Amino acid sequence: MAIKLYGFFRSSAAFRVRIALNLKKLDYETAAIHLRRNDQSKSDYLAVNPQGLVPTLEDGGRRLIQSLAIIEYLDETHPDPPLLPKEPIARAQVRALADVIACDIHPLNNVGPLRYLKNEMHQEQSAIDSWYHHWVRTGFEALEALVRPAPYAFGSQVTLADVCLVPQVYNARRLKVPLDTFPKIVGIEAACLALPAFDRARPENQPDAE
């Protein structure tokens, strides 16, 4: 296969890229990087991605990092179906929602920061859970106001916004964030997961799932 995806089954950033690959109907090889075992810090993976994060996409010998950059690359090289609207305002709105997730919510709740809170700041797990819940709820309150489900985040077509939203909701559910005050988000998640491209990308459906 020409495409290789380095990722971890539970990484929401890798989850985003899997969804995009599936939507584009692209075959790819999976290379598991186990984040809990610190595979990302080993020299062989740092040679692949000096940042020591997942995902990394290898396409024809070229390596790309950062999930949003990877997804936009896939959208530009395999434009059917498009993940960004053609109209500039709509494109900006979709990108903004993706950025709320990828730039504001996710970085505060990623493995590295949570591990730092526990190991270096010596915080109790209850405090770490409270931190996680706070930032997810804060972000989701904004998302709930921004989306226009019909049935996806911005209408009848799946966009980059949906690709980012579903993995973040998965993480929220896994860490028991109450979602009863976010009915639009929950509805979008259900509509997306009914699609094979999203379902196949679920963490539990990956070869490295535990």
Short mmCIF file of C-alpha atoms in Angstrom, two decimals:
data_model
loop_
_atom_site.label_atom_id
_atom_site.label_comp_id
_atom_site.label_asym_id
_atom_site.label_seq_id
_atom_site.Cartn_x
_atom_site.Cartn_y
_atom_site.Cartn_z
CA MET A 1 0.00 0.00 0.00
CA ALA A 2 1.24 3.50 -0.81
CA ILE A 3 -0.27 5.08 2.33
CA LYS A 4 0.86 4.27 5.86
CA LEU A 5 -0.72 5.75 8.98
CA TYR A 6 1.22 5.79 12.24
CA GLY A 7 -1.29 6.08 15.06
CA PHE A 8 -2.79 4.77 18.26
CA PHE A 9 -6.28 3.29 18.31
CA ARG A 10 -7.49 5.69 21.01
CA SER A 11 -5.82 8.85 19.70
CA SER A 12 -8.51 11.28 18.63
CA ALA A 13 -6.10 12.95 16.19
CA ALA A 14 -5.41 9.60 14.50
CA PHE A 15 -9.17 8.87 14.63
CA ARG A 16 -9.76 12.05 12.57
CA VAL A 17 -7.33 10.93 9.89
CA ARG A 18 -8.82 7.42 9.74
CA ILE A 19 -12.25 8.94 9.12
CA ALA A 20 -10.89 11.12 6.31
CA LEU A 21 -9.08 8.17 4.70
CA ASN A 22 -12.26 6.11 4.86
CA LEU A 23 -14.40 8.91 3.43
CA LYS A 24 -11.96 9.18 0.53
CA LYS A 25 -12.03 5.37 0.12
CA LEU A 26 -8.25 5.18 0.43
CA ASP A 27 -6.56 1.96 1.50
CA TYR A 28 -3.80 2.35 4.06
CA GLU A 29 -1.46 0.35 6.25
CA THR A 30 -1.61 0.84 10.01
CA ALA A 31 1.55 1.22 12.10
CA ALA A 32 0.64 1.09 15.79
CA ILE A 33 2.41 3.55 18.11
CA HIS A 34 1.36 2.67 21.65
CA LEU A 35 1.14 5.95 23.54
CA ARG A 36 0.74 4.34 26.98
CA ARG A 37 3.97 2.42 26.45
CA ASN A 38 5.77 5.56 25.24
CA ASP A 39 6.43 4.19 21.75
CA GLN A 40 6.21 7.81 20.58
CA SER A 41 9.36 8.69 22.55
CA LYS A 42 11.54 5.94 21.09
CA SER A 43 14.30 6.86 18.69
CA ASP A 44 12.90 4.89 15.76
CA TYR A 45 9.61 6.78 15.86
CA LEU A 46 11.27 10.13 16.54
CA ALA A 47 13.13 9.55 13.29
CA VAL A 48 9.71 9.37 11.61
CA ASN A 49 8.11 12.27 13.52
CA PRO A 50 10.50 14.47 15.52
CA GLN A 51 7.55 15.86 17.50
CA GLY A 52 6.89 12.41 18.94
CA LEU A 53 3.13 12.61 18.40
CA VAL A 54 0.57 10.73 16.35
CA PRO A 55 -0.60 10.65 13.67
CA THR A 56 2.03 10.61 10.96
CA LEU A 57 0.97 9.88 7.40
CA GLU A 58 3.39 8.40 4.90
CA ASP A 59 2.34 8.70 1.28
CA GLY A 60 4.72 7.56 -1.42
CA GLY A 61 7.70 8.02 0.87
CA ARG A 62 6.69 11.52 1.98
CA ARG A 63 5.80 12.03 5.63
CA LEU A 64 3.25 14.47 6.98
CA ILE A 65 2.41 15.34 10.60
CA GLN A 66 -0.46 17.14 12.36
CA SER A 67 -3.93 15.76 11.72
CA LEU A 68 -5.54 18.88 10.22
CA ALA A 69 -2.64 19.38 7.80
CA ILE A 70 -2.87 15.70 6.84
CA ILE A 71 -6.63 15.88 6.28
CA GLU A 72 -6.39 19.01 4.14
CA TYR A 73 -3.63 17.31 2.12
CA LEU A 74 -5.92 14.33 1.55
CA ASP A 75 -8.75 16.69 0.60
CA GLU A 76 -6.56 18.46 -1.93
CA THR A 77 -5.07 15.31 -3.46
CA HIS A 78 -8.30 13.27 -3.35
CA PRO A 79 -11.08 15.87 -3.65
CA ASP A 80 -14.04 13.49 -3.77
CA PRO A 81 -15.91 13.85 -1.50
CA PRO A 82 -14.83 17.36 -0.47
CA LEU A 83 -14.46 17.99 3.27
CA LEU A 84 -14.52 21.77 2.97
CA PRO A 85 -17.30 23.81 1.35
CA LYS A 86 -16.51 25.86 -1.75
CA GLU A 87 -17.96 29.13 -0.46
CA PRO A 88 -15.34 31.11 1.54
CA ILE A 89 -17.54 31.98 4.54
CA ALA A 90 -18.72 28.38 4.89
CA ARG A 91 -15.13 27.13 4.59
CA ALA A 92 -14.05 29.51 7.36
CA GLN A 93 -16.93 28.40 9.60
CA VAL A 94 -16.06 24.73 9.15
CA ARG A 95 -12.37 25.40 9.79
CA ALA A 96 -13.22 27.44 12.88
CA LEU A 97 -15.18 24.57 14.43
CA ALA A 98 -12.36 22.16 13.65
CA ASP A 99 -9.93 24.58 15.31
CA VAL A 100 -12.06 24.87 18.44
CA ILE A 101 -11.58 21.13 18.83
CA ALA A 102 -8.03 20.64 17.57
CA CYS A 103 -6.51 23.85 18.99
CA ASP A 104 -8.53 24.62 22.13
CA ILE A 105 -10.15 21.45 23.55
CA HIS A 106 -7.84 18.63 22.53
CA PRO A 107 -4.42 20.04 23.53
CA LEU A 108 -5.51 20.56 27.14
CA ASN A 109 -6.73 16.99 27.41
CA ASN A 110 -4.11 15.08 25.47
CA VAL A 111 -2.01 12.28 26.98
CA GLY A 112 1.05 14.47 27.52
CA PRO A 113 -0.62 17.24 29.58
CA LEU A 114 -2.69 14.76 31.62
CA ARG A 115 0.40 12.71 32.35
CA TYR A 116 2.28 15.88 33.37
CA LEU A 117 -0.50 16.84 35.77
CA LYS A 118 -0.23 13.42 37.39
CA ASN A 119 3.50 12.71 37.38
CA GLU A 120 5.07 16.17 37.65
CA MET A 121 2.37 18.24 39.35
CA HIS A 122 1.36 15.31 41.59
CA GLN A 123 -2.36 15.90 41.14
CA GLU A 124 -4.90 13.36 42.31
CA GLN A 125 -6.86 11.55 39.61
CA SER A 126 -10.06 13.28 40.76
CA ALA A 127 -8.46 16.68 40.11
CA ILE A 128 -7.22 15.57 36.70
CA ASP A 129 -10.70 14.32 35.81
CA SER A 130 -12.16 17.65 36.92
CA TRP A 131 -9.65 19.48 34.69
CA TYR A 132 -10.60 17.31 31.73
CA HIS A 133 -14.35 17.73 32.26
CA HIS A 134 -14.07 21.50 32.66
CA TRP A 135 -12.28 22.10 29.37
CA VAL A 136 -14.45 19.69 27.41
CA ARG A 137 -17.64 21.28 28.73
CA THR A 138 -16.33 24.77 27.99
CA GLY A 139 -15.51 23.82 24.41
CA PHE A 140 -18.72 21.88 23.88
CA GLU A 141 -20.82 24.84 25.03
CA ALA A 142 -19.33 26.86 22.17
CA LEU A 143 -19.71 24.00 19.69
CA GLU A 144 -23.35 23.46 20.63
CA ALA A 145 -24.02 27.10 19.74
CA LEU A 146 -22.01 27.00 16.51
CA VAL A 147 -23.29 23.84 14.80
CA ARG A 148 -26.33 23.72 12.53
CA PRO A 149 -27.18 20.01 12.38
CA ALA A 150 -29.02 18.90 9.28
CA PRO A 151 -27.98 16.21 10.14
CA TYR A 152 -24.23 16.96 10.14
CA ALA A 153 -22.46 19.90 11.77
CA PHE A 154 -23.06 22.27 8.86
CA GLY A 155 -25.86 20.75 6.85
CA SER A 156 -26.47 17.72 4.68
CA GLN A 157 -22.81 17.01 3.79
CA VAL A 158 -20.04 15.71 6.03
CA THR A 159 -17.26 18.23 6.51
CA LEU A 160 -13.99 18.61 8.38
CA ALA A 161 -16.07 19.80 11.34
CA ASP A 162 -17.73 16.38 11.68
CA VAL A 163 -14.40 14.60 11.18
CA CYS A 164 -13.03 16.45 14.22
CA LEU A 165 -16.19 16.43 16.35
CA VAL A 166 -16.87 12.69 16.47
CA PRO A 167 -13.48 11.70 17.96
CA GLN A 168 -13.77 14.43 20.58
CA VAL A 169 -17.21 13.16 21.61
CA TYR A 170 -15.79 9.64 21.81
CA ASN A 171 -13.15 10.87 24.24
CA ALA A 172 -15.75 12.74 26.28
CA ARG A 173 -17.86 9.61 26.58
CA ARG A 174 -14.84 7.49 27.51
CA LEU A 175 -14.00 9.85 30.37
CA LYS A 176 -17.62 10.16 31.45
CA VAL A 177 -18.36 13.78 30.60
CA PRO A 178 -22.16 14.27 30.83
CA LEU A 179 -23.56 15.13 27.39
CA ASP A 180 -27.22 15.70 28.23
CA THR A 181 -26.89 19.48 27.75
CA PHE A 182 -25.46 19.06 24.24
CA PRO A 183 -28.31 17.53 22.18
CA LYS A 184 -27.12 18.95 18.86
CA ILE A 185 -23.65 17.51 19.31
CA VAL A 186 -25.04 14.12 20.29
CA GLY A 187 -27.35 14.15 17.27
CA ILE A 188 -24.48 14.94 14.89
CA GLU A 189 -22.42 12.14 16.41
CA ALA A 190 -25.25 9.64 15.85
CA ALA A 191 -25.71 10.72 12.23
CA CYS A 192 -21.99 10.41 11.52
CA LEU A 193 -21.54 7.03 13.21
CA ALA A 194 -24.31 5.65 11.02
CA LEU A 195 -21.92 6.10 8.08
CA PRO A 196 -19.51 3.20 7.37
CA ALA A 197 -16.51 5.55 7.07
CA PHE A 198 -16.98 6.75 10.65
CA ASP A 199 -17.92 3.34 12.03
CA ARG A 200 -14.82 1.64 10.60
CA ALA A 201 -12.65 4.37 12.11
CA ARG A 202 -13.88 3.78 15.67
CA PRO A 203 -11.09 2.94 18.13
CA GLU A 204 -12.58 -0.45 18.99
CA ASN A 205 -12.45 -1.43 15.30
CA GLN A 206 -8.69 -0.90 14.92
CA PRO A 207 -6.13 -3.73 14.74
CA ASP A 208 -4.26 -2.38 17.79
CA ALA A 209 -7.40 -1.99 19.93
CA GLU A 210 -7.18 -3.27 23.49
#
